[in-house]
Coordinates of C-alpha atoms and ligand atoms in Angstrom, one line a residue:
X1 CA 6.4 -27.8 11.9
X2 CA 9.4 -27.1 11.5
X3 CA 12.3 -29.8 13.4
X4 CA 12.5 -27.9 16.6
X5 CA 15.7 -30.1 17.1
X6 CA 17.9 -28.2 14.5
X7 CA 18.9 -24.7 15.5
X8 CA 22.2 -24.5 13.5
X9 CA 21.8 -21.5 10.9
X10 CA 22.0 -22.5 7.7
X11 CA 24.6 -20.6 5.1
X12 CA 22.1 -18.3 3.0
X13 CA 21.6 -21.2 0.0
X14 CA 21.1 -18.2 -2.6
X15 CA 23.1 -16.8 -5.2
X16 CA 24.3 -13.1 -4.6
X17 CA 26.1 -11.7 -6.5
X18 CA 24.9 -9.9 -8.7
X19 CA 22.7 -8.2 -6.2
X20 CA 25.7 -7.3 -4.5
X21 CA 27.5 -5.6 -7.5
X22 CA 25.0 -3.5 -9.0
X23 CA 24.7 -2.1 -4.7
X24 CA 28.2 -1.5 -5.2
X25 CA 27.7 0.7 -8.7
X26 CA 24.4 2.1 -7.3
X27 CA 26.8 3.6 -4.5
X28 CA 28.9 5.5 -6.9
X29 CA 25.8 7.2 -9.0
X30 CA 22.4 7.1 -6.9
X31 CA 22.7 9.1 -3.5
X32 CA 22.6 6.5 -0.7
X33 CA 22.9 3.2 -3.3
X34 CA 18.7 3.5 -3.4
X35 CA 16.4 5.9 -1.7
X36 CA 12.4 6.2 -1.1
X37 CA 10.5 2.9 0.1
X38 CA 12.0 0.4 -1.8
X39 CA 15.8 0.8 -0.7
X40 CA 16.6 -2.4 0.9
X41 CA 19.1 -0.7 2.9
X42 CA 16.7 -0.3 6.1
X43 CA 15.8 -4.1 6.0
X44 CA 18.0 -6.6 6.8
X45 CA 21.3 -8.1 4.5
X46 CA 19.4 -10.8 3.2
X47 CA 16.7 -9.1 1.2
X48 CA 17.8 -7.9 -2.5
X49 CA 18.3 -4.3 -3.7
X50 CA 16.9 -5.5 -7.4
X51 CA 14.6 -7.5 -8.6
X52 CA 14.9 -9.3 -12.3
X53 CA 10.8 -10.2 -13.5
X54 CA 7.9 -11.3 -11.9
X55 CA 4.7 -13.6 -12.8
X56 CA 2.0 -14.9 -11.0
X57 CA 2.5 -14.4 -7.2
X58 CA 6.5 -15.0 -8.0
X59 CA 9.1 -12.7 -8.4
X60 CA 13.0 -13.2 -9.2
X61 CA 15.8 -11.4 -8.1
X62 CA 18.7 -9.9 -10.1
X63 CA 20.6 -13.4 -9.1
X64 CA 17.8 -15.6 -10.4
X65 CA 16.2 -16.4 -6.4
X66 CA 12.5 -17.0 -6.8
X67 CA 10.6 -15.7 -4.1
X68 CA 6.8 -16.0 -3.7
X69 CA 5.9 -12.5 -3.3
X70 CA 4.1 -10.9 -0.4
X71 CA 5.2 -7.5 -1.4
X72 CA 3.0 -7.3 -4.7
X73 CA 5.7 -4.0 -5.3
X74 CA 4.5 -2.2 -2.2
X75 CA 1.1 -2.9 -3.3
X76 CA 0.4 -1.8 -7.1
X77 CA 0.2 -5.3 -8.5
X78 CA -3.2 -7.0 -7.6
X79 CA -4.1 -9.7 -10.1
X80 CA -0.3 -11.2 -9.8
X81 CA 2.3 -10.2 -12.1
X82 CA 2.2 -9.7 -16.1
X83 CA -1.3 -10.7 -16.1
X84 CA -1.9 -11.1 -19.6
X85 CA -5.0 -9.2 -20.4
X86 CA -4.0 -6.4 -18.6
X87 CA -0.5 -6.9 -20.8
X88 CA -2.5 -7.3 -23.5
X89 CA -4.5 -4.3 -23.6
X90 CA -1.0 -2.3 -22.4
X91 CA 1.6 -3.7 -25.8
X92 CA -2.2 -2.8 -27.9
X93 CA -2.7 0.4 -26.5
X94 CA 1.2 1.1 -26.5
X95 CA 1.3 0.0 -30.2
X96 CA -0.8 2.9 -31.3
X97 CA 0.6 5.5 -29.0
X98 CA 1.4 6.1 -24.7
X99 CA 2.3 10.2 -24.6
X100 CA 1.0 12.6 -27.0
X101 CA -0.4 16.0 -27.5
X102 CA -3.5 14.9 -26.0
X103 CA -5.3 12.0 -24.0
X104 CA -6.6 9.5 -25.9
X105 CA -9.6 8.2 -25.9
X106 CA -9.3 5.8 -23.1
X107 CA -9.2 8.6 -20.6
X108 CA -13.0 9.0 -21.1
X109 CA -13.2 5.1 -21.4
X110 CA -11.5 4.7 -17.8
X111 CA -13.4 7.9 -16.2
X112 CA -16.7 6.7 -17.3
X113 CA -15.4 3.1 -15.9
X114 CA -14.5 4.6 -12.7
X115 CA -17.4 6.5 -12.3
X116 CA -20.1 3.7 -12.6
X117 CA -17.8 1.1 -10.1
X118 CA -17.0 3.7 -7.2
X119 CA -19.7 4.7 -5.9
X120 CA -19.2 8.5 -4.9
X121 CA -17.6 9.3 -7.4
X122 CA -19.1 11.8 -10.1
X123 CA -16.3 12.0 -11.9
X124 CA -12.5 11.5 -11.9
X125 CA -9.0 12.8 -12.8
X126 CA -5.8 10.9 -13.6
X127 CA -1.7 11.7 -12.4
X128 CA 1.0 9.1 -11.5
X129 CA 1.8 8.5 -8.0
X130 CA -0.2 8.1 -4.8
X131 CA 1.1 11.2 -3.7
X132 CA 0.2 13.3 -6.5
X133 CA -3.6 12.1 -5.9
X134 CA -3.4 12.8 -2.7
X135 CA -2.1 16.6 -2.7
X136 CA -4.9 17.2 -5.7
X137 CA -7.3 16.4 -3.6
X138 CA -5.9 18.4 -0.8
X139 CA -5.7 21.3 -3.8
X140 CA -9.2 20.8 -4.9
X141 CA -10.6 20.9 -1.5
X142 CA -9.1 24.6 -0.8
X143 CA -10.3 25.7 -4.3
X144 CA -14.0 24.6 -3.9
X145 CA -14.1 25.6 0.0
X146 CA -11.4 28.6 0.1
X147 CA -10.2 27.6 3.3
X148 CA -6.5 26.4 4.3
X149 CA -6.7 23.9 6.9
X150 CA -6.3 19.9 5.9
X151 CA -6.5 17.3 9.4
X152 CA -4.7 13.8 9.1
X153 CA -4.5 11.7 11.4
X154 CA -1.2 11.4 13.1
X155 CA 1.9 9.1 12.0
X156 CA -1.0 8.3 9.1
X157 CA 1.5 8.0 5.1
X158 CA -0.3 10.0 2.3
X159 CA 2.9 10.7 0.7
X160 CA 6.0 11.8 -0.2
X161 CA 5.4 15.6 -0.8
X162 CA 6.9 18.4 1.7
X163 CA 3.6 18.9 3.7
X164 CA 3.2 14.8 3.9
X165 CA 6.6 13.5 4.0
X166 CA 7.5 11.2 7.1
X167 CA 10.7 12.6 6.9
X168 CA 11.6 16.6 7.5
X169 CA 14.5 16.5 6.0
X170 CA 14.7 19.9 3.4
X171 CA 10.8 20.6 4.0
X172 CA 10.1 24.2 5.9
X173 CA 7.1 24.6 9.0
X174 CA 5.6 26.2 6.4
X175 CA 4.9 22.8 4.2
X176 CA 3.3 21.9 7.4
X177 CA 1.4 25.4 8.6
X178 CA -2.2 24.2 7.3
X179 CA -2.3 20.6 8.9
X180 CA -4.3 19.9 12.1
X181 CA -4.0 16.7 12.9
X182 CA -6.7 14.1 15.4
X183 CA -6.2 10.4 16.7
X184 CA -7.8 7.7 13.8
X185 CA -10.7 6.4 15.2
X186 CA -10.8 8.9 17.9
X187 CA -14.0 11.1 17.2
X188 CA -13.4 13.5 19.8
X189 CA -9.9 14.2 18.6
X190 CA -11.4 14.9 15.4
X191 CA -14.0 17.0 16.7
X192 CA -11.4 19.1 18.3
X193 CA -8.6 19.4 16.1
X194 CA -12.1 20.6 14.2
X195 CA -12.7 23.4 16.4
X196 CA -9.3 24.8 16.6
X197 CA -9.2 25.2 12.4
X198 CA -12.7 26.8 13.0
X199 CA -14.0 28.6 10.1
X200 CA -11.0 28.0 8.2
X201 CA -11.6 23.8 7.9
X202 CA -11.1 22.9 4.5
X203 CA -10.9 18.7 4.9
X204 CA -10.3 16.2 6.6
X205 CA -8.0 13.3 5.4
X206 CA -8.4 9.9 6.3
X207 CA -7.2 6.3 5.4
X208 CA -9.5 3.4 4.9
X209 CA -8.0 1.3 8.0
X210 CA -4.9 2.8 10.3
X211 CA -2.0 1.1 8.4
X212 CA 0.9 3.4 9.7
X213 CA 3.8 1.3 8.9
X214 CA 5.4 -0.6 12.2
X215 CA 2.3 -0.6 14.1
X216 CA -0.3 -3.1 14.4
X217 CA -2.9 -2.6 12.1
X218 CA -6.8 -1.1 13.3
X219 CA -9.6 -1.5 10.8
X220 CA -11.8 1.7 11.1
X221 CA -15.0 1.9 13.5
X222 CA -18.0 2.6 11.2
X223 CA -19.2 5.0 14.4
X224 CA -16.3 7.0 13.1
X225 CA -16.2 7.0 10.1
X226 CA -20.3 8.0 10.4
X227 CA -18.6 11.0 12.7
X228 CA -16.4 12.3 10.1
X229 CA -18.4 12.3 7.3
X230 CA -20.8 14.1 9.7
X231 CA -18.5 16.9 10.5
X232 CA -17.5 17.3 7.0
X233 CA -21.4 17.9 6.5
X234 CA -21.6 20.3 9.3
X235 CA -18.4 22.4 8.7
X236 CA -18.8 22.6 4.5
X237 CA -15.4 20.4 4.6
X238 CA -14.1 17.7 2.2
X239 CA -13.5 14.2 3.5
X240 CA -11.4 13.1 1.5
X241 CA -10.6 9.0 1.7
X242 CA -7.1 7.8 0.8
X243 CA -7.4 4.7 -0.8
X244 CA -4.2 5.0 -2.2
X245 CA -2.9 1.8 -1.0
X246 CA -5.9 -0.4 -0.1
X247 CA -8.3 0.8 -3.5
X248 CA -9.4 -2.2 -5.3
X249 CA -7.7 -4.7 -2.6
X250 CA -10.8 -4.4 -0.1
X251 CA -13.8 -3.7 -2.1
X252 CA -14.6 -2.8 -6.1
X253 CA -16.6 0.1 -4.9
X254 CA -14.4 2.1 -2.8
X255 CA -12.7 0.5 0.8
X256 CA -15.9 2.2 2.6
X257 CA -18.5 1.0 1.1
X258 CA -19.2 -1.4 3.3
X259 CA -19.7 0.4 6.1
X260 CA -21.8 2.9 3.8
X261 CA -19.6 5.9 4.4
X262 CA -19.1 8.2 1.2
X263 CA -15.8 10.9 1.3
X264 CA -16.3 13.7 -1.3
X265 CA -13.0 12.7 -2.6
X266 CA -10.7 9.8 -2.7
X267 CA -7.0 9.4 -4.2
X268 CA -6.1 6.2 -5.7
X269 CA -2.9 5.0 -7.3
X270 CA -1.3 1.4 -6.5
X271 CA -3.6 -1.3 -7.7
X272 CA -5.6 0.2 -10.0
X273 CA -3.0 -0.5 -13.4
X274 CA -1.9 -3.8 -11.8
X275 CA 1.5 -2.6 -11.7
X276 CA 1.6 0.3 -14.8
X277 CA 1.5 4.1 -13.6
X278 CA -1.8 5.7 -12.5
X279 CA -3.0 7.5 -10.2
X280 CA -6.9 9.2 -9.7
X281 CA -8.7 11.0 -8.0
X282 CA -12.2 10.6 -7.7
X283 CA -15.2 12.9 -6.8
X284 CA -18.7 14.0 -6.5
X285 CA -20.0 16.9 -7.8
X286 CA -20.6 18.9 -4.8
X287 CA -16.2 19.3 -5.9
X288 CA -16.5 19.4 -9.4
X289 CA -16.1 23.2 -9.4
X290 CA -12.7 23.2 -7.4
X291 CA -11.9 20.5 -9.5
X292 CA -12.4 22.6 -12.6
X293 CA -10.7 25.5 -11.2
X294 CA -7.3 24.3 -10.0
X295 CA -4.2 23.8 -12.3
X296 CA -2.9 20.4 -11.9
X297 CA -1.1 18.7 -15.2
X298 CA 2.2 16.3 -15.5
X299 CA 4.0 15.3 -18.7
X300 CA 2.7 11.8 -18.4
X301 CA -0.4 12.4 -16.1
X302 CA -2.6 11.6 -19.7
X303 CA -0.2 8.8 -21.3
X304 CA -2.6 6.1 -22.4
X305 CA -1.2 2.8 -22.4
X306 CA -1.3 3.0 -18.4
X307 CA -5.1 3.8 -18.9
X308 CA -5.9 0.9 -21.0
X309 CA -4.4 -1.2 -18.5
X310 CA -6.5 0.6 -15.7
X311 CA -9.4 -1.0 -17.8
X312 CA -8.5 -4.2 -18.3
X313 CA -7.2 -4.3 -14.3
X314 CA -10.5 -3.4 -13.4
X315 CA -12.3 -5.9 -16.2
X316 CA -10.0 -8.9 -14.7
X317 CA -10.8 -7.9 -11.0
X318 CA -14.6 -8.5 -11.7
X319 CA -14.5 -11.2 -14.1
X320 CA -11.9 -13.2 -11.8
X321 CA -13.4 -12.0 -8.5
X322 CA -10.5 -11.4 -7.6
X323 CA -11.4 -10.1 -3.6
X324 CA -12.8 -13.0 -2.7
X325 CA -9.7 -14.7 -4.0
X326 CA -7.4 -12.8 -1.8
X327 CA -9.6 -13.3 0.7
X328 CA -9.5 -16.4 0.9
X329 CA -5.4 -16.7 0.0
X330 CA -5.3 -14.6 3.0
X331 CA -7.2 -16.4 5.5
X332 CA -5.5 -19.2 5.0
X333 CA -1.8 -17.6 5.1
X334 CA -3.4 -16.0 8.2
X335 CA -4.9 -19.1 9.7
X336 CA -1.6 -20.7 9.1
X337 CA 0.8 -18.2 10.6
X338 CA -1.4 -18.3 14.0
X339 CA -1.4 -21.9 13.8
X340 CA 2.5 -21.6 13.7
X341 CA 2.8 -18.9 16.2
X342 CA 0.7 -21.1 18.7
X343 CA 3.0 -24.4 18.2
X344 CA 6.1 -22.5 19.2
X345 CA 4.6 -20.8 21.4
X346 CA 5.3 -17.2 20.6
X347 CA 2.7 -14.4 21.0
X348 CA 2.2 -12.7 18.0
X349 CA -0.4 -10.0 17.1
X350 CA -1.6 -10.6 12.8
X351 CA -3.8 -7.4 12.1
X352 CA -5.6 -5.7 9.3
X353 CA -7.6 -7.1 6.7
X354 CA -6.0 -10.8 5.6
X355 CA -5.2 -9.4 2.3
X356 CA -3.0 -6.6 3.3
X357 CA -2.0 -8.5 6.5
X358 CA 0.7 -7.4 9.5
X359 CA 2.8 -9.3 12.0
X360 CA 4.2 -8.0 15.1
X361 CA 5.8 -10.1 18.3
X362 CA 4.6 -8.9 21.4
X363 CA 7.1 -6.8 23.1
X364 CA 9.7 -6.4 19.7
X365 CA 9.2 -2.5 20.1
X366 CA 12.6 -2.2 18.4
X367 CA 11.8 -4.7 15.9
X368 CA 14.8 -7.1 16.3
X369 CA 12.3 -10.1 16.1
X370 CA 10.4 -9.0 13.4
X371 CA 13.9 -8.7 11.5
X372 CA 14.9 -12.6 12.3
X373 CA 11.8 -13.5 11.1
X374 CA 11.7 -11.4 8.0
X375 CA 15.8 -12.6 7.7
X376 CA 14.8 -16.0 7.6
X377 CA 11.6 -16.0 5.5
X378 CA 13.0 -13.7 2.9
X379 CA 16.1 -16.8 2.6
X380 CA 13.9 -19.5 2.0
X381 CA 11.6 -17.5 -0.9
X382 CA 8.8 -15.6 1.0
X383 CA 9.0 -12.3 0.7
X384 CA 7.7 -10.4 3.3
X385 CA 8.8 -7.0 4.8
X386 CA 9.3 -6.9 8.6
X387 CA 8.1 -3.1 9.2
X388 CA 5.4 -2.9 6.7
X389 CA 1.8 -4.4 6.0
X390 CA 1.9 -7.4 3.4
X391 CA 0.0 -7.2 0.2
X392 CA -1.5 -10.5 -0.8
X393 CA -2.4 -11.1 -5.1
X394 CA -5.1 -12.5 -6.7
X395 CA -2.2 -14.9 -8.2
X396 CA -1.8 -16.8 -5.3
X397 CA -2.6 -20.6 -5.3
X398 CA -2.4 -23.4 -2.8
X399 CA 1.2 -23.7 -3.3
X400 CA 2.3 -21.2 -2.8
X401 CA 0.9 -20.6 0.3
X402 CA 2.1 -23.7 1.4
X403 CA 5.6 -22.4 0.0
X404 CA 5.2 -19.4 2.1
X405 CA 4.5 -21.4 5.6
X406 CA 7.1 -23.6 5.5
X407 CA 9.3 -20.5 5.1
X408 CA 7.7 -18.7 8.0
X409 CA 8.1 -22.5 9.8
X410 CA 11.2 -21.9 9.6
X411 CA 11.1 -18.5 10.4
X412 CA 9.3 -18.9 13.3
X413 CA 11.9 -21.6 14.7
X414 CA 15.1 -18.7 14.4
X415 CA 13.0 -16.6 16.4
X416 CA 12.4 -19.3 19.3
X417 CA 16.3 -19.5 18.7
X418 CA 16.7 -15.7 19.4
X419 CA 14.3 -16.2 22.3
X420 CA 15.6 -19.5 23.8
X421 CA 13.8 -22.6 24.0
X422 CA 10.8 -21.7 26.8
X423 CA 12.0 -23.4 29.7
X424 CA 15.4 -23.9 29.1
Ligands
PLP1 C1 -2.0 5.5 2.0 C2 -1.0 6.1 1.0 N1 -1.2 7.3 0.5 C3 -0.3 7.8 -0.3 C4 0.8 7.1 -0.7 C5 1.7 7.7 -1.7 O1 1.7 7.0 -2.9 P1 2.9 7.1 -3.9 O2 4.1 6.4 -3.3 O3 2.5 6.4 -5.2 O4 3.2 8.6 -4.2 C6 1.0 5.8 -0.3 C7 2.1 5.0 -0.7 O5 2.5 4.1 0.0 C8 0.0 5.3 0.7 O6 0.2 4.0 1.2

């Protein structure tokens, strides 16, 4: 533990400046100095705006601060970063040729791969971003069923589109007109928000776990997951898993697997490239007619040296088993934390699956807590977001972890600071 007897705060020990100058040129040339999820300007002063390289479960800031990274870049890098045989098969596949007048070959090579690991799937098609997936499947599902009407579950993120984006500003009621929306894990708001699309139901969207950023985390209940897939069956609908940001961190074969519940389709992007550009979507072939019909394309949607490293991510995360290795990084960060929270006394709630973890302090509804402690971690090298689930990599070792839990030691004590001693 931390020594409970010093509660002077330090000076931030790190170097600055050259964080602080490229925020000043961003100002003049990007709207806002940084937009979208990674602008730093939401979280507090002491995180960077821009990062300099990454290996391993480290990354480096624009100044040269080495953090151990909890981040994983909002959750595309899985096996740590520059993982050489997923670099590898990149510089090889990028030494022949990334973006030409067709796919190359490893399109077939990575739909093929995909289709024998996930189990539902039938077959697959690539794009860039999470969002992209998410709206092709929302596309494919009105072209096989010819109906409008999409549910999500309430303050659930698939994206940054106009009918998905958290934020309204410049989107119409009409991005929104086709969404219904039910309670996760709440069959009977499913059932309902069901009955009001009636004939017209054309999906119903769904993320593995509820991971809605700021709230605790809730892992799914198998009884609905069992419910949705069965009013899918009953109404002709597509239920459609987002996997987007936990694909390949929970389970090789889909994050449902285990609880034995297929979707028709699924959108991935994040982890499956380690880090390089790709999204899918996977399907079966109940879809594979919508999927055929719709019109769907990007100028790099089919570049190849993203695809090779697709392969050689999904190669590496067998070979290495790498799950059970953040697993097991994540039970002990996990086991840790608690073990901190109970020695200074501070009630915490630490949800979601230990690889994609979440921290909240009971009662911090307006997240001042959750900033100290993010303040304070983030200046002794563990980066960790305060509003947002964790990703933990394959990379991590033993020392870092301990690297990370003497930061959040410390982190821990500025809170008891913010709290007062108990007692006194
Ligand atoms: C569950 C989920 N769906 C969709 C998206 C959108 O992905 P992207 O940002 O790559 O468009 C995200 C991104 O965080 C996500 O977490």
């Amino acid at each position: 533990m931390a020594d409970r007897a010093h509660t002077a705060v330090g000076a931030d020990p790190r170097q600055r400046t050259a964080d602080l100058a490229l925020r000043r040129r961003a100002a003049a040339v990007i709207p806002g100095g940084m937009y979208g999820h990674q602008s730093a300007r939401p979280l507090p002063p002491e995180y960077p705006q821009f990062m300099r390289d990454g290996r391993g479960a480290r990354v480096w800031d624009v100044d040269g601060n080495c953090y151990v990274d909890l981040m994983c870049s909002y959750g595309p890098v899985v096996l740590g970063h520059q993982h050489p045989k997923v670099e590898e098969a990149a510089r090889a596949q990028a030494a022949l040729a990334d973006c030409q007048n067709g796919p190359g070959p490893v399109m077939v090579d990575l739909a093929e791969l995909l289709v024998a690991t996930v189990r539902h799937a039938d077959w697959a098609m690539f794009a860039k971003n999470g969002t992209d997936a998410t709206t092709m499947c929302c596309t494919i599902a009105r072209a096989q069923t010819g109906r409008s009407r999409i549910l999500v579950a309430r303050g659930a993120y698939h994206g940054a589109a106009p009918w998905c984006t958290p934020r309204l500003a410049g989107t119409t009621q009409e991005d929104r007109a086709n969404l219904g929306y039910y309670t996760f894990n709440d069959l009977a708001s499913a059932r309902s928000a069901a009955a009001d699309a009636g004939d017209d139901l054309a999906a119903v969207m769904v993320s593995p776990f509820k991971h809605d950023a700021g709230f605790d985390q809730e892992l799914v209940d198998p009884a609905f997951a069992r419910g949705l897939r069965e009013l899918c069956d009953a109404s002709g609908a597509a239920l459609i898993l987002d996997d987007v940001r936990c694909g390949f961190r929970l389970h090789l074969g889909g994050s449902w697997e285990p609880i034995g519940v297929e979707p028709d389709l699924s959108a991935w992007s994040k982890a499956i490239a380690n880090g390089h550009p790709l999204a899918a979507v996977l399907g079966n072939d109940r879809f594979r007619a919508g999927a055929t019909d719709v019109f769907v394309t990007g100028s790099f949607w089919f570049s190849a040296t993203a695809m090779a490293a697709a392969i050689a991510t999904i190669g590496a995360l067998g070979a290495e088993a790498a799950i059970e290795t953040m697993q097991r990084a994540g039970t002990a960060l996990r086991d840790g934390i608690l073990r901190q929270a109970a020695a200074w006394g501070m009630e915490v709630n630490y949800t979601g699956p230990v690889q994609m973890p979440y921290l909240t302090f009971a009662g911090d509804s307006d997240y001042a807590l959750a900033r100290v402690f993010a303040a304070e971690a983030i200046r002794r090298g563990a980066f960790i977001h305060p509003r947002h689930n964790w990703f933990v990599s394959a990379a991590m070792t033993g020392e870092d972890i301990a690297e990370v839990l003497a930061a959040t030691d410390e982190a821990f004590a500025a809170v008891r600071r913010q709290l007062g001693n108990p007692g006194s």
